[in-house]
Coordinates of C-alpha atoms in Angstrom, one line a residue:
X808 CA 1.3 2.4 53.3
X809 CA -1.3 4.2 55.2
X810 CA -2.3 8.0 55.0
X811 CA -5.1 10.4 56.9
X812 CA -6.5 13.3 55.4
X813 CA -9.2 15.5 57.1
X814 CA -11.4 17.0 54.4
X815 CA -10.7 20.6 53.4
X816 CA -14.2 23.6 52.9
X817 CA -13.6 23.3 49.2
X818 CA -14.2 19.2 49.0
X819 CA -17.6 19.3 50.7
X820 CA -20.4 17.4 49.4
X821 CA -17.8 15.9 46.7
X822 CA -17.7 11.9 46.3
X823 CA -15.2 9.6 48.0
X824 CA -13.2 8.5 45.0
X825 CA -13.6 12.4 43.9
X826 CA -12.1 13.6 46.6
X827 CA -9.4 10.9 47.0
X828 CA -8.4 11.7 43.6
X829 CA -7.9 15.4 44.2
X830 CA -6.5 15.2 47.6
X831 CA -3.7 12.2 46.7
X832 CA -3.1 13.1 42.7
X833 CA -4.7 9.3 41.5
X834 CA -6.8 8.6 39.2
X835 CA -10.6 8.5 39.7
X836 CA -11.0 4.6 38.3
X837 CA -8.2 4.6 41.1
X838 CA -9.7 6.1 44.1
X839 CA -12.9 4.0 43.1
X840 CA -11.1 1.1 43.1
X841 CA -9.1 1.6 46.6
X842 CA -13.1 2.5 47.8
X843 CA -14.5 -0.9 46.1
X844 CA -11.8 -2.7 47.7
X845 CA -12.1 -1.7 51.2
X846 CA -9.2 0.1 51.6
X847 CA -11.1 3.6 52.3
X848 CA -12.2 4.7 55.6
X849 CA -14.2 8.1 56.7
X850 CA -14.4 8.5 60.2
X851 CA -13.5 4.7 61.1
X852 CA -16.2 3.4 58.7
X853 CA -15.5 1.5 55.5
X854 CA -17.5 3.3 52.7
X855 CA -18.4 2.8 49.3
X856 CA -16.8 5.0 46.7
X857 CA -20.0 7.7 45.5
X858 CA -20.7 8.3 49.2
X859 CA -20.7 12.1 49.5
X860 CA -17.6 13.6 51.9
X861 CA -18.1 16.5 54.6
X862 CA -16.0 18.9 55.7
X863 CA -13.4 17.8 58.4
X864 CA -14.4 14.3 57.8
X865 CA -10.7 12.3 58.4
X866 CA -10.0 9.7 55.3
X867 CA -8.3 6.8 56.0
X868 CA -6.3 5.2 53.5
X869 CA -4.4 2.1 51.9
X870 CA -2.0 2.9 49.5
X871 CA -2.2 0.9 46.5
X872 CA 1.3 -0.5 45.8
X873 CA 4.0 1.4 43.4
X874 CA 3.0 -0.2 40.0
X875 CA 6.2 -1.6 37.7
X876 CA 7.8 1.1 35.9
X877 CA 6.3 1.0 32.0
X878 CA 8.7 0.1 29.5
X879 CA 9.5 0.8 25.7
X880 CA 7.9 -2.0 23.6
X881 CA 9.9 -2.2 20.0
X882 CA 6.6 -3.4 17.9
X883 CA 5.9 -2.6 14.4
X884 CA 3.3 -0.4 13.4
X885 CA 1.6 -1.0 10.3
X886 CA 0.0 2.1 8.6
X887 CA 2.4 4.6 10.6
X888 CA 4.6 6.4 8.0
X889 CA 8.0 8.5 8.8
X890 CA 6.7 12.2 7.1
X891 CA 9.8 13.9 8.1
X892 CA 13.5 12.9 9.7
X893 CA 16.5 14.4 10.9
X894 CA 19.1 14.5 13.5
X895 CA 16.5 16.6 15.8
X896 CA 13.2 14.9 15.6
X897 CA 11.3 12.7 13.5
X898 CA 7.6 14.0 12.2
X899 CA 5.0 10.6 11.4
X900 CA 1.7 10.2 10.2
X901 CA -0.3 8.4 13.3
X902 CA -2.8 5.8 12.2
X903 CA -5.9 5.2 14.4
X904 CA -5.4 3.1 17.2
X905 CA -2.3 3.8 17.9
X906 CA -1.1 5.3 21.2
X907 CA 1.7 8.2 21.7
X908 CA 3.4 6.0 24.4
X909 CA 2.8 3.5 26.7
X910 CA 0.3 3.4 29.9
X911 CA -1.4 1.5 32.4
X912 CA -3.9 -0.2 31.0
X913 CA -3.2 0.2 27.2
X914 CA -1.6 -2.9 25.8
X915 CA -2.0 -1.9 21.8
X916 CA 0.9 -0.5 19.5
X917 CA 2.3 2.5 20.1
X918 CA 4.1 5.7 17.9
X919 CA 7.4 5.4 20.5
X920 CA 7.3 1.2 19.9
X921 CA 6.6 2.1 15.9
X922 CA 9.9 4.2 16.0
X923 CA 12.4 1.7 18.3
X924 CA 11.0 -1.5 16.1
X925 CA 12.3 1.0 12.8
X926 CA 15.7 1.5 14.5
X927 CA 15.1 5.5 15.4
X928 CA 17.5 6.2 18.1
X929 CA 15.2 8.7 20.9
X930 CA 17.0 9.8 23.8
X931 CA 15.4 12.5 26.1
X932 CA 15.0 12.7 29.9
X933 CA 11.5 12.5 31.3
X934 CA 9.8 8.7 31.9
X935 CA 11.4 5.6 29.8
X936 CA 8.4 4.6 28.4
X937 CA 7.6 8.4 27.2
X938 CA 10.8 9.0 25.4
X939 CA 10.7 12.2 23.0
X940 CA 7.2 12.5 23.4
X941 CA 6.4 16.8 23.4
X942 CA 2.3 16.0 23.0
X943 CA 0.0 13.5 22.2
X944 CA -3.0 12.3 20.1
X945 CA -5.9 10.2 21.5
X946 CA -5.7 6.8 20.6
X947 CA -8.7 7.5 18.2
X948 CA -7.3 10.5 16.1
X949 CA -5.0 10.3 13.1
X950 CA -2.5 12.5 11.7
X951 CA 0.4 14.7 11.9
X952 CA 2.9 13.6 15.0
X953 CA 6.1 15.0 16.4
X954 CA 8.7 13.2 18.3
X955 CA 11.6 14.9 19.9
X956 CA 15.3 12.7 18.9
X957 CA 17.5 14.1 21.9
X958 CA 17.5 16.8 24.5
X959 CA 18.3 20.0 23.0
X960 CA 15.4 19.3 20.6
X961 CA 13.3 17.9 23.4
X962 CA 13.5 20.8 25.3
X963 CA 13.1 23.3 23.0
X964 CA 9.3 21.4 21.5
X965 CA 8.2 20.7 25.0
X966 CA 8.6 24.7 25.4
X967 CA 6.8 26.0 21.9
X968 CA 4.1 23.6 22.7
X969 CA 3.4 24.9 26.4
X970 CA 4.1 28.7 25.0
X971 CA 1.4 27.9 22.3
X972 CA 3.5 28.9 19.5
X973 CA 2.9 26.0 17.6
X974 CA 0.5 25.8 15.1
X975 CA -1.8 22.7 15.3
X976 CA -4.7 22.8 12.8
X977 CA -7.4 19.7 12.6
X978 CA -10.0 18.8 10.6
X979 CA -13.3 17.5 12.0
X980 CA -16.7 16.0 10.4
X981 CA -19.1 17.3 13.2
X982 CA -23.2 16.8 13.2
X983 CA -25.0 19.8 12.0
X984 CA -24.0 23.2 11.5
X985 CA -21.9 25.3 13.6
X986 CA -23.8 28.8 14.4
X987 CA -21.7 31.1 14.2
X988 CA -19.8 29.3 11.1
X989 CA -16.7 30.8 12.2
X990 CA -16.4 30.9 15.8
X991 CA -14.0 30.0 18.9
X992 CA -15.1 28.2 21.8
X993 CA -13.5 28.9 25.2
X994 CA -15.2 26.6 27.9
X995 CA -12.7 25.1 30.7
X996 CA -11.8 21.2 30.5
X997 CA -11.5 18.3 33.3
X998 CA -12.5 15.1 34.0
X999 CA -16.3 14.1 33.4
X1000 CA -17.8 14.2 36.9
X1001 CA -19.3 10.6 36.3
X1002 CA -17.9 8.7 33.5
X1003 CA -14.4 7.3 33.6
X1004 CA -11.8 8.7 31.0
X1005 CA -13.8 11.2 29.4
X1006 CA -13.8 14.8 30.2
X1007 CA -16.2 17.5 30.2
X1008 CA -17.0 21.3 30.5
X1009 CA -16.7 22.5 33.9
X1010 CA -16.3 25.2 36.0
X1011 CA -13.4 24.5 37.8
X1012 CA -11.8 23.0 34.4
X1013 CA -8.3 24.0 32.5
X1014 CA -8.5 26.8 30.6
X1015 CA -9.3 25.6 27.1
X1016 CA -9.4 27.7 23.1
X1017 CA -10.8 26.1 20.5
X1018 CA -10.9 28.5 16.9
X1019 CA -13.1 26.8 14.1
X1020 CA -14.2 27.5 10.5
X1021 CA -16.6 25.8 8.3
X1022 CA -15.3 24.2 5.0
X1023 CA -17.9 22.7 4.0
X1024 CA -21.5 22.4 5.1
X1025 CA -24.4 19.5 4.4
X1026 CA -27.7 18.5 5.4
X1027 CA -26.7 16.7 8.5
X1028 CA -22.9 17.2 9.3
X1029 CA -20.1 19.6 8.4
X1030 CA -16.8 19.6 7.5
X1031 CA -15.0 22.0 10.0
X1032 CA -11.0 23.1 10.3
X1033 CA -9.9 23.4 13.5
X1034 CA -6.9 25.4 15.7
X1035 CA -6.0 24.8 18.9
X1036 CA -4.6 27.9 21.3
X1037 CA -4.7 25.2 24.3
X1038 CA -3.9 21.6 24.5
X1039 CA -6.0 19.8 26.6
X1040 CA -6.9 15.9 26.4
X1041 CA -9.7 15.6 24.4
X1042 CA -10.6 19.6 23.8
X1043 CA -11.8 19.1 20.3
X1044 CA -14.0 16.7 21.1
X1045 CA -15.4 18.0 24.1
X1046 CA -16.0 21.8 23.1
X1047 CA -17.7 20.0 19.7
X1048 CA -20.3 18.6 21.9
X1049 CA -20.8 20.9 24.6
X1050 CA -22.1 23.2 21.9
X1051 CA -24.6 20.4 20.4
X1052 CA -21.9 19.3 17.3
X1053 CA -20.1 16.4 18.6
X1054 CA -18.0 14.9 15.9
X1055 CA -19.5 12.5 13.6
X1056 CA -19.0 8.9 15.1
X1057 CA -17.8 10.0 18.4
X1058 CA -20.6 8.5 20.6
X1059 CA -18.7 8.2 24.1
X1060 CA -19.6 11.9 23.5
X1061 CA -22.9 12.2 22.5
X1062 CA -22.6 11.1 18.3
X1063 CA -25.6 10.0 16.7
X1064 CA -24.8 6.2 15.7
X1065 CA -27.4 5.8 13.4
X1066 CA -25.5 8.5 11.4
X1067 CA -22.3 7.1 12.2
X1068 CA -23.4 3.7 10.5
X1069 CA -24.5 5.4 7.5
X1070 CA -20.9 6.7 7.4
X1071 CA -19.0 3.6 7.8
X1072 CA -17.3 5.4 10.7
X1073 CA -15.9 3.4 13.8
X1074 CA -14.3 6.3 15.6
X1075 CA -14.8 10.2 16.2
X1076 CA -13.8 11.8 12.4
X1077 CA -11.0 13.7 13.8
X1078 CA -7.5 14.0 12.4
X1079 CA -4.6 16.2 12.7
X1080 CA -3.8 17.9 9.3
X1081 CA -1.4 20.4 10.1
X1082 CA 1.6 20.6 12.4
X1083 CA 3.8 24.1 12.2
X1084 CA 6.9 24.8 14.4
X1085 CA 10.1 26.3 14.5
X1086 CA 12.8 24.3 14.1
X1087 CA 14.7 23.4 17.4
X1088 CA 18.4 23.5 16.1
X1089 CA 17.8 26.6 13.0
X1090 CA 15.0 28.6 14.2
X1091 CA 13.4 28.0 10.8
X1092 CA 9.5 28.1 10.6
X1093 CA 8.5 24.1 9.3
X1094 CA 5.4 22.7 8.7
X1095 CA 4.7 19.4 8.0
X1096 CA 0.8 17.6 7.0
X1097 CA -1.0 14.5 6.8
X1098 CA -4.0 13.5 4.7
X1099 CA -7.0 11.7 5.5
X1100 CA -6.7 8.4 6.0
X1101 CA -9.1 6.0 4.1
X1102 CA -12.1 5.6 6.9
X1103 CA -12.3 9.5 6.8
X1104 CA -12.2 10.2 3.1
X1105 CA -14.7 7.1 2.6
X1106 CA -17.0 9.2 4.9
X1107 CA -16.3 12.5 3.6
X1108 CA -17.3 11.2 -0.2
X1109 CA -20.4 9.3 1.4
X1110 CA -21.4 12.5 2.9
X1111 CA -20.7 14.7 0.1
X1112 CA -23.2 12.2 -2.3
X1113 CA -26.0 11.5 0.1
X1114 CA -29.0 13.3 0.0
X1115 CA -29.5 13.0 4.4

């Protein structure tokens, strides 16, 4: 399938792939791709995906073909342990490299695969392949997970969690020490401007709440709890570094590896501690939490006995 789309005032000067991804709702490793491929036209000529659009320009296009619809995979996970269960939902403890649910380009276990392989029944409208799921952790945080069991219960999460009346409290080792020591960051979130699934502070961002605390402090990282107001993909990680305290081992943003080696860590030291909600069938407040897994605490103790 073909489209045309003249370039609207507030796109000028963006890049091709940029602007594709705006205009059509793709991804930007998308739009690059249709660019690299040939399949992206501006003004009749074939153009290469960072060339810079102007206002009026008309952008040709060839759709990519609709992908397969993503299916549930029943796959152990080892590591991933049931916290909580009942009729409404089901509450685990999300090892590190695991995914919430399946996606393109992510062929690893999953917490929705963990749960069919273990015979938990989940049956809740929305995509197949996303069944139950009211929020997510990245791939590369542990810890606390809900997962909705049928509608009623479905309905009700997916609604605390975009009212913000759930309580969501991490812990994270970040580098140096936070100035104020209690503090909240509130910086808008979107998609890093030049590097592929990563996101970054910008202007024209989602709005994004991040309120931290200092537990405990040493010579070069600190142990910080952390509570979310907003939800955005990666907004831990990214407010942490846009104010110079990226978590310890997190180098896609901005981690000193050298410390990260001295800490045995091979992913950000991020995990989700605390998840409190009301119930969706008695209205009772619940809270459920996770500790650290092994990787973390091994860093932790390293931290707490070096002398760097």
């Amino acid at each position: 399938m073909e489209r045309s789309i003249l370039v609207p005032e507030g796109l000028e000067g963006e890049r091709v792939d940029t602007a594709l991804s705006r205009l059509l709702g793709l991804s930007r490793s998308v739009a690059a791709g249709m660019a690299e491929s040939g399949d992206v036209e501006v003004d009749g000529v074939k153009v290469p995906k960072s060339m810079r659009v102007t206002t009026g320009a008309r952008i040709d296009v060839t759709m990519p073909k609709p992908k397969e619809p993503l299916s549930i995979v029943a796959e152990p996970v080892p590591g991933m342990n049931v916290i909580y269960d009942d009729d409404a939902f089901v509450v685990v403890d999300k090892p590190v490299g695991v995914a919430a649910h399946a996606a393109a380009g992510w062929s690893g276990p999953t917490v929705i695969g963990g749960l069919a392989a273990a015979g938990y029944q989940i049956a809740t409208s929305g995509a197949a392949e996303r069944q139950g799921i009211v929020h997510r952790l990245d791939v590369g945080t542990s810890g606390v997970m809900v997962v909705a069991k049928g509608e009623h219960a479905y309905s009700v999460l997916k609604r605390a969690f975009k009212n913000r009346t759930v309580d969501k409290t991490y812990h994270a080792l970040v580098q140096g020490l936070p100035d104020p020591v209690v503090g909240t960051i509130e910086a808008p979130i979107g998609r890093h401007p030049r590097k592929d699934g990563l996101y970054a502070v910008r202007t024209d961002g989602k709005h994004a709440v991040t309120h931290y605390e200092v537990l405990e402090a040493y010579r070069s990282a600190s142990l910080v709890e952390v509570k979310l107001e907003t939800g955005r993909t990666h907004q831990i990680r990214v407010h942490m570094s846009a104010t110079k305290r990226p978590c310890c081992g997190d180098l896609p943003y901005g981690a000193d590896p050298v410390l990260a080696q001295k800490l045995g860590l091979n992913r950000q030291w991020l995990h989700a501690v605390k998840l409190g909600f009301e119930h969706p069938e008695t209205g009772e407040y619940v809270e459920f939490e996770s500790d650290y897994p092994e990787d973390l605490a091994t860093a932790l103790e390293r931290l707490r006995a070096a002398q760097w």
